[in-house]
Structure formats: C-alpha cells, structure tokens
Coordinates of C-alpha atoms and ligand atoms in Angstrom, one line a residue:
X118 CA 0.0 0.0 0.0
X119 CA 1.3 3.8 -1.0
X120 CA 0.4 7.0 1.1
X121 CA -2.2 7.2 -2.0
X122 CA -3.9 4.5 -1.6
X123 CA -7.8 4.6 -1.2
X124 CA -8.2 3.2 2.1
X125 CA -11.4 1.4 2.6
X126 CA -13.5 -0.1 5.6
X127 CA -15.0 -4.0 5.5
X128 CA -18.5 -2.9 6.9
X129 CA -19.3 -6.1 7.3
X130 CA -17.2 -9.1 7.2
X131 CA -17.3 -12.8 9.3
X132 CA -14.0 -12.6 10.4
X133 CA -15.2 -15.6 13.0
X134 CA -15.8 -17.8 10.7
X135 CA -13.1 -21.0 10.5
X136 CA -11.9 -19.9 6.7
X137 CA -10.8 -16.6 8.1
X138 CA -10.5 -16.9 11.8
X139 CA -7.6 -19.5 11.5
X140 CA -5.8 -17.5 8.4
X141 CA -6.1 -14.1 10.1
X142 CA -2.8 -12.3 9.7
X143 CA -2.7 -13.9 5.9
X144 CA -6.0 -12.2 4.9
X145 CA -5.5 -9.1 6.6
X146 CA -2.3 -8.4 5.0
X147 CA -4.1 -9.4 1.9
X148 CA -6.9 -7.0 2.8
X149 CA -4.0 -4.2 3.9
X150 CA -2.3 -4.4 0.4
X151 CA -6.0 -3.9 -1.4
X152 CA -6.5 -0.6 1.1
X153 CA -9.5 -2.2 3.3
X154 CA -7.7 -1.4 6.8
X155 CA -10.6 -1.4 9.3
X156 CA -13.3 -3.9 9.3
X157 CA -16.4 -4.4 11.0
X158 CA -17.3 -8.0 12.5
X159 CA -20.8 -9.5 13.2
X160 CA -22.1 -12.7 14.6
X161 CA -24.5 -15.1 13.4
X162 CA -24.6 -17.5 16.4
X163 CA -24.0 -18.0 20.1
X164 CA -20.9 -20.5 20.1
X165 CA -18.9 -17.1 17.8
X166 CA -19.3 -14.6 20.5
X167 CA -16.1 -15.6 22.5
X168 CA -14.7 -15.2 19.0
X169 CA -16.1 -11.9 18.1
X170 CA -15.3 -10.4 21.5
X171 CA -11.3 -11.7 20.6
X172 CA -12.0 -10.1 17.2
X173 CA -12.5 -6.5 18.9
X174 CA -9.6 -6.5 20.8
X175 CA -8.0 -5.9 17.6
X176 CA -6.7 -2.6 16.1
X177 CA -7.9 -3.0 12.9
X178 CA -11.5 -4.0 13.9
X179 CA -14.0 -0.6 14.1
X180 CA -17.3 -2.5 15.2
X181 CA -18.1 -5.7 16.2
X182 CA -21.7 -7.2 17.2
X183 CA -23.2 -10.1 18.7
X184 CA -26.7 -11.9 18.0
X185 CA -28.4 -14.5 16.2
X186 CA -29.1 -14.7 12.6
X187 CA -32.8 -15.8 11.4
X188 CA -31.1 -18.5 9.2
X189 CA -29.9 -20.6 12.2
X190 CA -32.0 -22.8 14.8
X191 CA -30.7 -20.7 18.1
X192 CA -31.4 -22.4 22.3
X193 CA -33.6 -20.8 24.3
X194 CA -31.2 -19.5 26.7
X195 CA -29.6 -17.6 23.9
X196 CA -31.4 -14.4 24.4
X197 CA -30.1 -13.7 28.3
X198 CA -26.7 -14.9 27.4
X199 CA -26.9 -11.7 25.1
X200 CA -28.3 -9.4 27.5
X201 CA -25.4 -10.6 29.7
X202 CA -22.7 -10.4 27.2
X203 CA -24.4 -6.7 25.6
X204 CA -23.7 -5.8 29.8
X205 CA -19.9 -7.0 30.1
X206 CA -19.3 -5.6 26.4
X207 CA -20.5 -1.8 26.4
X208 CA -18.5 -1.1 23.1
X209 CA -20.5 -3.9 20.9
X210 CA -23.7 -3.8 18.8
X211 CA -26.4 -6.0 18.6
X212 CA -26.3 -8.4 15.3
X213 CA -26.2 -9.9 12.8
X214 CA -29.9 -9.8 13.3
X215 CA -33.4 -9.2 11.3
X216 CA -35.7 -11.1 8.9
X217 CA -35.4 -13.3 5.6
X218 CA -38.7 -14.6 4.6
X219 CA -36.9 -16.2 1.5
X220 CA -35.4 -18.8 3.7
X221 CA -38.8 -19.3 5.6
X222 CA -41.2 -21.3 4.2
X223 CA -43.9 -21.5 6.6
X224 CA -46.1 -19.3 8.6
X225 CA -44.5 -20.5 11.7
X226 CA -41.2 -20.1 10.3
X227 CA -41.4 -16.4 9.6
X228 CA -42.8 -16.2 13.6
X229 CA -39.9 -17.9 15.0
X230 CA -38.1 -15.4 12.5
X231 CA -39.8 -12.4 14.2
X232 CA -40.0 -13.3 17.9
X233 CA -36.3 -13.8 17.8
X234 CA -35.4 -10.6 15.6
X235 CA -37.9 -8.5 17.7
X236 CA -36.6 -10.0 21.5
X237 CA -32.8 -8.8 19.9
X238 CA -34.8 -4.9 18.9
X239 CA -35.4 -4.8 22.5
X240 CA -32.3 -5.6 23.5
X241 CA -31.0 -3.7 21.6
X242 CA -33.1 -0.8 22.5
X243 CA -32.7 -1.8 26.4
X244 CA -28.5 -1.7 26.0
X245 CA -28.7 1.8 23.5
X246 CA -26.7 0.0 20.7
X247 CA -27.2 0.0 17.1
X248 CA -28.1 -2.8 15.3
X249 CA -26.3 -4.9 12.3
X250 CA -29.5 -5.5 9.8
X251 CA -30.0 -8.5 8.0
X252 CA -33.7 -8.2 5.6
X253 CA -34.7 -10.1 2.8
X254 CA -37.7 -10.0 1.3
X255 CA -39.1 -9.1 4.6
X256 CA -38.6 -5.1 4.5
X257 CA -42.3 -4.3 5.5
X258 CA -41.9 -6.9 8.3
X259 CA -38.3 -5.0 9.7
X260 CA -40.1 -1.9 9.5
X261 CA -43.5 -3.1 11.8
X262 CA -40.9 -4.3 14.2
X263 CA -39.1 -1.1 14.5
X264 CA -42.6 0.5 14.8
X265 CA -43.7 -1.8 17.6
X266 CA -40.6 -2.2 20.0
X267 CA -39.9 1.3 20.1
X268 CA -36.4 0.6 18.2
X269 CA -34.6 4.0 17.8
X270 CA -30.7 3.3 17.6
X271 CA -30.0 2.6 13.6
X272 CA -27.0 0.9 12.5
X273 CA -26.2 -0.7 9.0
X274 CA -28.5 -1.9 7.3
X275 CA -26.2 -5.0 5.3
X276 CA -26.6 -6.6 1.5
X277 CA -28.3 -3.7 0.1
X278 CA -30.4 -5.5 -2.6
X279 CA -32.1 -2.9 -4.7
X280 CA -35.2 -0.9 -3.4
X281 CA -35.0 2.6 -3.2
X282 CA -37.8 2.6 -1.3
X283 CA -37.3 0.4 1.8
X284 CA -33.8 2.0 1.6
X285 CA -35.0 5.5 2.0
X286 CA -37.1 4.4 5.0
X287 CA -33.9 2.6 6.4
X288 CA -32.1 6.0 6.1
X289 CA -35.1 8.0 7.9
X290 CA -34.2 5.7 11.1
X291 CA -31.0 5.9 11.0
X292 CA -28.9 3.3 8.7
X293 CA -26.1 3.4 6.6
X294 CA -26.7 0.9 3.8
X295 CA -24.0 -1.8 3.1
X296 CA -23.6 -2.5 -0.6
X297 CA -21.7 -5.4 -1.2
X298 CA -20.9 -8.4 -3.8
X299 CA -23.8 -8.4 -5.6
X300 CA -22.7 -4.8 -7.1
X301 CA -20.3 -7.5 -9.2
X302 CA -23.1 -9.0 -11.1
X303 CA -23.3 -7.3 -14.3
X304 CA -27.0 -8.7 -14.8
X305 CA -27.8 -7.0 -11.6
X306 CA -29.4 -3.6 -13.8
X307 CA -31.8 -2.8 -11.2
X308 CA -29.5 -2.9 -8.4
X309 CA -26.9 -0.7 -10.6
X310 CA -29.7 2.2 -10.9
X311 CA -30.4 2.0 -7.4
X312 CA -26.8 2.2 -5.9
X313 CA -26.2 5.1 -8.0
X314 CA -29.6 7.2 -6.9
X315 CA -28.7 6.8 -3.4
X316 CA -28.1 9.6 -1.5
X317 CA -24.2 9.9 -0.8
X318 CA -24.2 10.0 3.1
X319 CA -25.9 6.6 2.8
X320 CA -23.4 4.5 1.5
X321 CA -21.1 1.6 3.1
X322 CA -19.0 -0.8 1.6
X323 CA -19.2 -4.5 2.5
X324 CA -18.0 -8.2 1.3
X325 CA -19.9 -10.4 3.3
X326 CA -16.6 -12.7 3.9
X327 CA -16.7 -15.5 3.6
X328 CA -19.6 -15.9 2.3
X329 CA -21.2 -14.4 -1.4
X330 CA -18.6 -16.5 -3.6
X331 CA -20.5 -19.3 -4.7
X332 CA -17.9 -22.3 -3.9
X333 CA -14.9 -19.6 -3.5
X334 CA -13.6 -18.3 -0.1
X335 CA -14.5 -14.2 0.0
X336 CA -12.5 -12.4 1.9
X337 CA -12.8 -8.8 2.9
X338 CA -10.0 -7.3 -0.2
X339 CA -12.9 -7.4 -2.0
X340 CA -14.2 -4.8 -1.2
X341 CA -12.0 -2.7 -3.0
X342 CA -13.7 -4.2 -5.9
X343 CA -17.3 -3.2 -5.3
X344 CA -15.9 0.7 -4.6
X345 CA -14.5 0.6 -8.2
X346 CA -17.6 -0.7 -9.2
X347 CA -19.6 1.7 -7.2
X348 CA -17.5 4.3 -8.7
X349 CA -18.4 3.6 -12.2
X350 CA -22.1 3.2 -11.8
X351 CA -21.8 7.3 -9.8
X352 CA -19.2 8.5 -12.2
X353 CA -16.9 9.2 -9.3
X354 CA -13.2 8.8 -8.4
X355 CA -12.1 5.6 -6.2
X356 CA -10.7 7.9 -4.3
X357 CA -14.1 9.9 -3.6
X358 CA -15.9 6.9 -2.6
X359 CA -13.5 5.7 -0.1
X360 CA -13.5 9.5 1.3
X361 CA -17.4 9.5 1.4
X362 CA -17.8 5.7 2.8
X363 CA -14.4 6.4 5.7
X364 CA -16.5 9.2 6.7
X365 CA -19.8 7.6 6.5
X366 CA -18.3 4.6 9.0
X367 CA -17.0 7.0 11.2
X368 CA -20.1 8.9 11.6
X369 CA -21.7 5.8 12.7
X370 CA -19.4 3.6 14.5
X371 CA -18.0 6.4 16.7
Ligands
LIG552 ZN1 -23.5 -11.6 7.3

C-alpha cells in the first residue's frame, strides 16, 4: 500500500468464521495491500461470541456485534446470554440480526423469525446499541418491528439489494446501507440504478466474507472491488468513494 492508496472499511465481514479466523494475519495483509484497513465483524450464532469479543480487541477491527441470525436454529437460553454479554461488552452492537422470509417457508417459520429478531430490537433498544440488519424480502416486516418495539438506535442496514424505497425508509431511522458483492453482477441492472440514486451520506461498503462467492472463499479485499464498481455506476473517483464511505463509518461507528 502507498500513502495514495484509497483506504477502505470491510462494513461487514465474518471474520469468526473458521476460513478466516484460522488465516487471520494472511487475509488481513491481503486485505491491507487492497486498502480495506478497518473492518467491522458480526455474529450469526452463540458458540462465535467468545470469537467476536477476541476479534474487537484488535486494532484494525471498528465494530463488532453479537446476535443471532434468522437462518440458524438458536437455544432458548440464547437471548439472556446476550443481554449478559451486551452488559460485560458496552463497546459492541447487537447483530447480525433481522428477517429473511426467502429462507422461511412456513407461517411458523417467519414467527420464529420475528419473535427472535424482535426480543434482539429490544435488546437492543434496552442496551442503546445500534443494530447490524439482516432483511430479505421481509422489509415491511423489519419496519412493523421497528414501529412496535420502540427501536430507535439505527446501524447498518447489510446486502443492500435494490429498493430505493425500503432504503429510504432505512435511512429516515438511522442506517447506513452496506452495498456489497452483488454490485459484481453485471446482470444486476436494477441494483446498478439504485446504488447510483442513493443519497451519498448513505453509502457503506461491505463483502460479506466468507460468504457471497459461490464455492470460492471471499475475503474482505474485496471490497475494494465493489468501490471501483460503485465508482463507475456514480461517475466518481475511487478515491471519492472511499472519502465519502471512511467518513460515513465513522459517523456511525463512533
Ligand atoms: Zn452476514
């Protein structure tokens, strides 16, 4: 890396996960030499915590959160153990966390879904952190939840997947929008226009690592890749996305 290279932040990147937990100084150098310096590390289940709360100790992590993803079964005694962890760990959010109704197929599903995402608002609420936002296909859902526990702390809403709409209302309470891998896909026309209408004090950058390469290991350089993409599609410099999105990060995350 030169003095005039972009730097950029990893706004959301599974740094707990086995294929980057046990090659950690190997894929931050990666990540260092590609500009993404600072990265920010959710949790999707209760056995990463100890992990994630190792992970923060680190200079180059900004953010890290704990909670339980909608994908996963989770134990009952999950929730307290967060309250209790959200005590002994003032510094971390609350996530990843939220709603996807594409990976719920039943009407029961979708209510385990919501009882668990909305106990995690409260706590949320209760602790004054923000929130890491997982929604798919859901966004009405997120939004009645919000509404109903009285959620008021914002956060980053992750995987930006196209709507201008549920985006705007996501900025009104106080996300930042990751946009992530998906930027890649040249097919992806819809999501193009979108990520180039939003408003500029919106906009994080985010990988997703490991994850979001089908069969293929992500790891958080790639981000560098969806700024130069982001770039193009908002006729920017590199250079002025990586200003807007640093400053963006910091606004939030400090
Ligand atoms: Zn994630």
């Amino acid at each position: 890396m030169t003095p005039h290279t972009p730097r950029f932040t990893d706004s959301h990147c599974h740094l707990a996960e086995d294929d980057l937990f046990f090659r950690l100084p190997e894929i931050l150098a990666e990540a260092k030499r590609a500009g993404v310096c600072r990265f920010a590390v959710p949790a999707v289940r209760r056995r990463d915590w100890d992990r994630v709360c190792q992970l923060a100790r680190l200079p180059e992590t900004a953010l890290a959160a704990l909670g339980l993803h909608p994908w996963f079964v989770h134990a009952p005694d999950d929730l307290a153990d967060l309250d209790d962890y959200l005590r002994r760990e003032p510094a971390l959010w609350v996530g990843e966390t939220g709603l996807d109704f594409h990976r719920a197929a039943t009407a029961a599903e979708r209510d385990t879904q919501t009882q668990l995402f909305a106990a995690q608002l409260d706590l949320a609420q209760q602790h004054r952190r923000p929130i890491i936002l997982h929604q798919v296909r859901a966004a009405e859902a997120v939004f009645r939840q919000i509404r109903r526990t009285g959620f008021t702390q914002g956060g980053i809403a992750h995987a930006f997947s196209g709507s201008l709409e549920t985006e705007q209302i996501l900025l009104k309470q106080g996300f930042k929008i990751g946009i992530g891998m998906l930027l890649l896909n040249p097919n992806a026309k819809k999501l193009h226009r979108t990520a180039a209408a939003l408003p500029p004090s919106a906009l994080l950058l985010e990988t997703d690592s490991p994850f979001m390469l089908h069969g293929q290991i992500n790891t958080p350089a790639n981000v560098r890749r969806v700024a130069e993409a982001l770039a193009r599609l908002r006729g920017c410099t590199l250079a002025e996305i990586a200003a807007q999105t640093e400053a963006n990060f910091n606004e939030i995350s400090t």
